[in-house]
């Protein structure tokens, strides 16, 4: 019988909590003033928050919930109150060793969940500088432990020429993937299936950089998810599960929009959205494909949706138990990745206000009976191949 501790587990979705001076130390405040993203105390809300000019984006502590003693959306009121392992690369390594995690794929917070505000932040030159500043910060953070910290770059997707230039730049800097919005149409841009994006797909395919669709890639806001009479906790939980399911739409667009067909070597990752729903989605897509006559409308499409998925698309799980096991049984282990979502509210980080188990205990209890071959694929091999890692 194999031991999970012998597998170099790759955690395919974690987040680095941005320090308050990330942008003000890298982008000229002399030139741009308070349009540069910055942190200040919000008297109305009673916490430190990110601002662009007078527009609040998010609380500094909202992504740093690992070990926090209150349920979300309550969060550490100041950056100094957050667990330093959420932002300190040296301390993070100690936690990874304790949990049995070898490497982590690193995602942003502000630059994903408040990207709509960043995208509308004054001059295009400033917007691009903010994107580059973040990618540079993540490059430097990852250099603390090469091979264990794996950066994936964000893009100024509202400007195609700048996007293509940034793809070249982050690839040269060692980033192993790209983060892209699930719904560019929400930004007033061409929809995901529009051929407008083909130049990006082509560049990513050429460089073997997978496209990562992280949930809530636009603007996170509790409003619109339920009446205030529901209660803050209920609305927050409702928002989370709604975000998880949004990537079903993303996958169907990649396949029915012909993107997978046109770019057969490009890989896509559905991030922080689980896998339990995927068997139904794939069966539903195959049914609609045949039942709606897609095969007749597009005779050039040689595969069924489930076959395109198997060739090019991956899903990540973290808290699931029975649904993940069922999905693995139905779709196989080749398209499945493991994540912890550290240090987010839904992360596998036990605490006084969390239902989470330690990652090692969770995996041993729920997935220890998997064959060694499947366990190694899910916990290491798939991610190592997908992100072109050396180990």
Coordinates of C-alpha atoms in Angstrom, one line a residue:
X1 CA 0.0 0.0 0.0
X2 CA 1.4 3.4 -1.0
X3 CA 1.8 6.3 1.4
X4 CA 0.3 9.7 0.4
X5 CA 3.4 11.3 2.1
X6 CA 5.5 9.8 -0.7
X7 CA 3.7 11.8 -3.4
X8 CA 4.9 15.4 -4.1
X9 CA 1.5 16.9 -3.9
X10 CA 0.9 20.0 -6.1
X11 CA -1.8 22.3 -4.8
X12 CA -3.3 23.8 -7.9
X13 CA -5.1 26.8 -6.4
X14 CA -3.7 29.0 -3.6
X15 CA -3.5 32.7 -3.1
X16 CA -0.9 35.2 -2.0
X17 CA -2.5 38.0 0.1
X18 CA -1.2 41.2 -1.4
X19 CA 0.7 43.6 0.9
X20 CA -0.6 47.1 1.3
X21 CA 2.3 48.6 -0.6
X22 CA 2.3 46.2 -3.6
X23 CA 1.2 48.9 -6.1
X24 CA 2.3 52.1 -4.3
X25 CA 5.9 50.8 -4.2
X26 CA 5.9 49.9 -7.8
X27 CA 3.7 52.4 -9.7
X28 CA 4.3 56.1 -9.5
X29 CA 1.9 57.8 -7.1
X30 CA 3.6 61.1 -8.1
X31 CA 2.2 60.6 -11.6
X32 CA -1.0 58.8 -10.9
X33 CA -1.9 59.9 -7.3
X34 CA -4.6 57.9 -5.6
X35 CA -5.6 56.2 -8.8
X36 CA -2.9 53.7 -7.9
X37 CA -4.4 50.9 -5.8
X38 CA -3.7 51.6 -2.2
X39 CA -4.8 50.6 1.3
X40 CA -6.5 53.0 3.8
X41 CA -8.7 52.6 6.8
X42 CA -12.4 52.7 6.0
X43 CA -14.2 54.5 8.8
X44 CA -17.6 53.4 7.5
X45 CA -16.8 49.7 7.4
X46 CA -14.2 49.7 10.3
X47 CA -11.5 47.9 8.4
X48 CA -8.5 48.4 6.1
X49 CA -9.5 48.2 2.5
X50 CA -8.1 48.5 -1.0
X51 CA -9.2 51.7 -2.8
X52 CA -8.8 53.2 -6.2
X53 CA -9.3 57.0 -5.8
X54 CA -12.5 57.0 -3.8
X55 CA -13.8 53.6 -4.9
X56 CA -13.5 50.8 -2.4
X57 CA -12.5 47.4 -3.9
X58 CA -12.3 44.9 -1.1
X59 CA -11.2 44.5 2.5
X60 CA -7.5 43.7 2.8
X61 CA -8.2 40.8 5.1
X62 CA -11.1 39.2 3.2
X63 CA -8.9 36.6 1.4
X64 CA -6.9 35.8 4.5
X65 CA -9.4 33.7 6.4
X66 CA -7.3 30.7 7.3
X67 CA -7.4 30.2 11.0
X68 CA -9.5 33.3 11.6
X69 CA -11.9 33.2 14.5
X70 CA -15.0 34.6 12.8
X71 CA -17.1 33.4 10.0
X72 CA -17.0 35.2 6.6
X73 CA -17.7 37.8 5.4
X74 CA -16.2 39.0 8.7
X75 CA -12.4 38.9 8.3
X76 CA -9.2 40.2 9.8
X77 CA -9.7 44.0 10.0
X78 CA -6.1 44.9 9.3
X79 CA -3.3 43.3 7.2
X80 CA -1.4 42.9 10.5
X81 CA -4.2 40.7 11.8
X82 CA -3.9 38.2 9.0
X83 CA -1.9 35.0 9.5
X84 CA 1.5 35.9 8.1
X85 CA 1.6 32.5 6.2
X86 CA -0.9 34.0 3.9
X87 CA 1.6 36.6 2.7
X88 CA 5.1 35.6 3.9
X89 CA 6.8 33.1 1.5
X90 CA 9.2 31.8 4.2
X91 CA 6.4 31.1 6.7
X92 CA 4.2 29.6 4.0
X93 CA 6.8 26.9 3.3
X94 CA 6.5 25.7 6.9
X95 CA 2.8 25.3 6.6
X96 CA 3.1 23.5 3.3
X97 CA 5.6 21.0 4.9
X98 CA 3.2 20.5 7.8
X99 CA 0.3 19.8 5.5
X100 CA 2.4 17.6 3.1
X101 CA 2.2 20.0 0.2
X102 CA 5.2 20.1 -2.1
X103 CA 4.2 23.0 -4.5
X104 CA 1.5 25.6 -4.9
X105 CA 0.1 27.3 -8.0
X106 CA -0.2 31.0 -6.9
X107 CA -3.2 33.2 -7.8
X108 CA -4.0 36.8 -6.9
X109 CA -6.9 38.2 -5.0
X110 CA -7.4 41.9 -5.8
X111 CA -6.3 41.5 -9.4
X112 CA -8.9 38.8 -10.0
X113 CA -11.9 39.6 -7.7
X114 CA -11.7 43.4 -8.3
X115 CA -10.5 43.3 -11.9
X116 CA -13.5 45.3 -13.1
X117 CA -12.5 48.2 -10.9
X118 CA -8.9 47.9 -12.0
X119 CA -9.9 47.7 -15.6
X120 CA -11.9 51.0 -15.3
X121 CA -9.1 52.7 -13.3
X122 CA -8.3 55.9 -15.3
X123 CA -5.7 55.8 -18.1
X124 CA -5.0 52.6 -20.0
X125 CA -1.3 53.1 -19.4
X126 CA -1.9 53.0 -15.6
X127 CA -4.1 49.9 -15.9
X128 CA -1.3 48.1 -17.7
X129 CA 1.3 49.2 -15.2
X130 CA -0.8 47.8 -12.4
X131 CA -1.0 44.5 -14.2
X132 CA 2.7 44.4 -14.8
X133 CA 3.5 45.4 -11.2
X134 CA 1.4 42.6 -9.8
X135 CA 3.0 40.0 -12.1
X136 CA 6.5 41.3 -11.1
X137 CA 5.5 41.0 -7.4
X138 CA 4.4 37.4 -7.9
X139 CA 7.5 36.5 -9.9
X140 CA 9.7 37.8 -7.0
X141 CA 7.5 36.0 -4.4
X142 CA 7.9 32.7 -6.3
X143 CA 11.7 33.1 -6.6
X144 CA 11.9 32.5 -2.8
X145 CA 11.3 28.8 -3.4
X146 CA 11.7 27.9 -7.1
X147 CA 9.9 24.7 -8.0
X148 CA 7.6 25.0 -4.9
X149 CA 6.0 28.3 -5.8
X150 CA 4.5 28.4 -9.3
X151 CA 3.2 31.8 -10.5
X152 CA 0.5 32.2 -13.1
X153 CA 0.2 35.6 -14.8
X154 CA -2.8 38.0 -15.0
X155 CA -3.5 40.0 -18.2
X156 CA -4.6 43.5 -19.3
X157 CA -7.3 41.6 -21.4
X158 CA -9.1 44.8 -22.4
X159 CA -6.1 45.7 -24.6
X160 CA -5.1 42.9 -26.9
X161 CA -1.7 44.2 -27.9
X162 CA -0.8 44.8 -24.3
X163 CA -2.1 41.3 -23.5
X164 CA 0.1 39.6 -26.0
X165 CA 3.1 41.6 -24.9
X166 CA 2.4 40.6 -21.3
X167 CA 2.0 36.9 -22.2
X168 CA 5.5 37.1 -23.7
X169 CA 6.9 38.9 -20.7
X170 CA 5.4 36.6 -18.0
X171 CA 6.4 33.5 -20.0
X172 CA 10.0 34.7 -20.1
X173 CA 9.8 35.4 -16.3
X174 CA 8.9 31.8 -15.6
X175 CA 5.1 32.0 -15.1
X176 CA 3.5 28.6 -16.0
X177 CA 0.0 29.7 -16.9
X178 CA -2.4 32.6 -17.5
X179 CA -5.4 33.7 -15.6
X180 CA -8.4 34.8 -17.7
X181 CA -11.8 36.1 -17.0
X182 CA -14.8 33.7 -17.3
X183 CA -16.9 36.4 -18.9
X184 CA -15.2 39.2 -20.8
X185 CA -18.6 40.4 -22.0
X186 CA -19.2 41.7 -18.5
X187 CA -16.4 44.2 -19.1
X188 CA -17.9 45.4 -22.4
X189 CA -15.5 43.2 -24.4
X190 CA -16.2 40.5 -27.0
X191 CA -17.7 37.3 -25.5
X192 CA -15.5 34.4 -24.7
X193 CA -16.4 32.5 -27.9
X194 CA -15.6 35.5 -30.2
X195 CA -12.7 35.0 -32.6
X196 CA -11.3 38.3 -31.2
X197 CA -9.5 36.1 -28.5
X198 CA -7.9 33.7 -31.0
X199 CA -4.6 35.6 -31.0
X200 CA -4.4 35.1 -27.2
X201 CA -5.3 31.4 -27.5
X202 CA -2.7 31.0 -30.2
X203 CA 0.0 32.6 -28.2
X204 CA -0.8 30.6 -25.1
X205 CA -0.9 27.4 -27.1
X206 CA 2.5 28.1 -28.7
X207 CA 4.0 28.7 -25.3
X208 CA 2.3 25.8 -23.6
X209 CA 0.6 28.1 -21.0
X210 CA -2.7 26.7 -19.8
X211 CA -5.6 29.2 -19.5
X212 CA -7.0 29.2 -15.9
X213 CA -10.6 30.3 -15.3
X214 CA -10.8 31.2 -11.6
X215 CA -14.3 31.7 -10.2
X216 CA -15.5 35.2 -9.5
X217 CA -13.1 36.8 -12.0
X218 CA -14.7 40.2 -12.2
X219 CA -16.1 41.8 -9.1
X220 CA -17.2 40.1 -5.8
X221 CA -20.2 41.7 -4.2
X222 CA -22.7 40.2 -1.8
X223 CA -25.5 42.4 -3.3
X224 CA -27.7 40.6 -5.8
X225 CA -27.4 37.2 -4.2
X226 CA -30.3 37.5 -1.8
X227 CA -32.4 39.9 0.2
X228 CA -30.8 41.4 3.2
X229 CA -33.4 39.7 5.3
X230 CA -31.8 36.4 4.5
X231 CA -28.8 37.3 6.7
X232 CA -25.2 38.0 5.7
X233 CA -24.0 34.5 6.3
X234 CA -26.8 33.0 4.1
X235 CA -26.1 35.4 1.3
X236 CA -22.4 34.9 1.5
X237 CA -22.9 31.1 1.2
X238 CA -25.3 31.5 -1.6
X239 CA -22.8 33.7 -3.5
X240 CA -20.1 31.0 -3.1
X241 CA -22.1 28.1 -4.5
X242 CA -23.3 30.3 -7.4
X243 CA -19.7 31.1 -8.3
X244 CA -18.7 27.4 -8.1
X245 CA -21.3 26.6 -10.8
X246 CA -20.5 29.4 -13.1
X247 CA -17.7 27.5 -14.7
X248 CA -20.1 25.0 -16.2
X249 CA -21.0 27.9 -18.6
X250 CA -17.4 28.5 -19.3
X251 CA -16.7 24.9 -20.2
X252 CA -19.6 24.8 -22.6
X253 CA -18.5 28.0 -24.3
X254 CA -15.0 26.6 -24.8
X255 CA -16.3 23.5 -26.4
X256 CA -19.5 24.6 -28.3
X257 CA -17.7 27.8 -29.4
X258 CA -15.1 25.8 -31.2
X259 CA -12.2 27.0 -29.2
X260 CA -11.0 23.5 -28.2
X261 CA -11.4 22.4 -31.8
X262 CA -9.4 25.4 -33.2
X263 CA -6.6 25.1 -30.6
X264 CA -6.3 21.4 -30.0
X265 CA -3.1 21.6 -27.9
X266 CA -4.3 24.4 -25.6
X267 CA -5.2 23.4 -22.1
X268 CA -7.9 25.0 -19.8
X269 CA -8.4 24.7 -16.1
X270 CA -11.7 25.3 -14.2
X271 CA -10.3 26.7 -10.9
X272 CA -12.0 26.6 -7.5
X273 CA -15.3 25.2 -8.8
X274 CA -15.1 21.6 -7.9
X275 CA -15.6 18.5 -10.0
X276 CA -18.8 16.8 -8.8
X277 CA -20.9 18.6 -11.3
X278 CA -18.7 17.7 -14.3
X279 CA -20.1 14.3 -15.2
X280 CA -23.6 15.7 -15.5
X281 CA -22.3 18.7 -17.5
X282 CA -20.4 16.5 -19.9
X283 CA -23.3 14.1 -20.3
X284 CA -25.6 17.1 -20.9
X285 CA -23.3 18.7 -23.4
X286 CA -23.0 15.4 -25.4
X287 CA -26.8 15.1 -25.4
X288 CA -27.3 18.7 -26.5
X289 CA -24.6 18.3 -29.1
X290 CA -26.4 15.5 -30.8
X291 CA -29.9 16.6 -30.0
X292 CA -29.4 20.1 -31.3
X293 CA -27.6 19.0 -34.5
X294 CA -24.3 20.6 -33.7
X295 CA -22.6 17.7 -35.5
X296 CA -24.5 18.6 -38.6
X297 CA -24.0 22.4 -38.3
X298 CA -20.3 21.9 -37.7
X299 CA -19.2 18.7 -39.5
X300 CA -15.6 19.9 -39.0
X301 CA -15.9 19.2 -35.2
X302 CA -14.5 15.7 -35.0
X303 CA -15.1 15.1 -31.3
X304 CA -18.0 15.0 -28.8
X305 CA -17.9 17.6 -25.9
X306 CA -16.8 14.9 -23.4
X307 CA -13.9 14.0 -25.8
X308 CA -12.8 17.6 -26.1
X309 CA -12.9 17.8 -22.3
X310 CA -10.8 14.7 -21.9
X311 CA -8.3 16.1 -24.3
X312 CA -7.9 19.6 -23.0
X313 CA -9.8 20.6 -19.8
X314 CA -9.1 20.0 -16.1
X315 CA -11.1 20.6 -12.9
X316 CA -9.9 21.1 -9.4
X317 CA -11.5 19.8 -6.1
X318 CA -10.8 20.5 -2.5
X319 CA -13.6 20.0 0.1
X320 CA -15.7 17.5 -1.9
X321 CA -16.1 13.9 -0.7
X322 CA -18.7 11.7 -2.3
X323 CA -19.3 14.0 -5.3
X324 CA -15.5 14.1 -6.1
X325 CA -15.2 10.3 -5.8
X326 CA -18.2 9.8 -8.1
X327 CA -16.7 12.2 -10.6
X328 CA -13.4 10.5 -10.6
X329 CA -15.1 7.2 -11.1
X330 CA -17.1 8.5 -14.0
X331 CA -14.6 10.8 -15.9
X332 CA -11.4 9.1 -14.8
X333 CA -8.3 10.6 -13.0
X334 CA -6.6 12.1 -16.0
X335 CA -8.4 15.5 -15.9
X336 CA -8.6 16.0 -12.1
X337 CA -6.4 18.3 -10.0
X338 CA -6.2 18.9 -6.3
X339 CA -6.3 22.3 -4.6
X340 CA -6.6 23.7 -1.0
X341 CA -7.6 27.3 -1.9
X342 CA -5.4 28.5 0.9
X343 CA -6.0 31.0 2.7
X344 CA -9.5 31.8 1.4
X345 CA -12.8 31.4 3.4
X346 CA -13.5 28.0 1.7
X347 CA -9.9 26.7 2.1
X348 CA -8.8 23.5 3.6
X349 CA -7.5 25.3 6.6
X350 CA -8.9 24.3 10.0
X351 CA -9.8 27.0 12.4
X352 CA -12.4 28.0 15.0
X353 CA -14.8 29.3 12.3
X354 CA -14.2 26.6 9.6
X355 CA -15.5 23.2 8.9
X356 CA -12.3 22.3 7.1
X357 CA -10.0 19.3 7.7
X358 CA -6.2 19.4 7.3
X359 CA -5.4 18.6 3.7
X360 CA -3.4 15.5 4.7
X361 CA -6.2 14.2 6.9
X362 CA -8.8 14.9 4.3
X363 CA -7.0 13.1 1.5
X364 CA -6.1 10.1 3.7
X365 CA -9.6 9.7 5.0
X366 CA -11.5 10.3 1.7
X367 CA -9.1 9.3 -1.1
X368 CA -6.7 6.9 0.5
X369 CA -8.4 3.9 -1.2
X370 CA -7.7 5.2 -4.7
X371 CA -5.2 3.2 -6.7
X372 CA -1.6 4.5 -6.4
X373 CA -1.7 5.3 -10.2
X374 CA -4.9 7.5 -9.8
X375 CA -3.6 9.1 -6.6
X376 CA -0.3 10.1 -8.2
X377 CA -2.1 11.5 -11.3
X378 CA -4.5 13.6 -9.3
X379 CA -2.1 14.9 -6.7
X380 CA 1.0 15.4 -8.8
X381 CA 1.4 14.0 -12.3
X382 CA -1.5 15.8 -14.0
X383 CA -0.4 19.2 -12.6
X384 CA 3.2 18.6 -13.3
X385 CA 2.5 17.8 -17.0
X386 CA -0.1 20.6 -17.4
X387 CA 2.1 23.3 -16.0
X388 CA 5.3 22.0 -17.4
X389 CA 7.0 21.5 -14.1
X390 CA 10.4 19.8 -13.8
X391 CA 9.7 17.5 -10.8

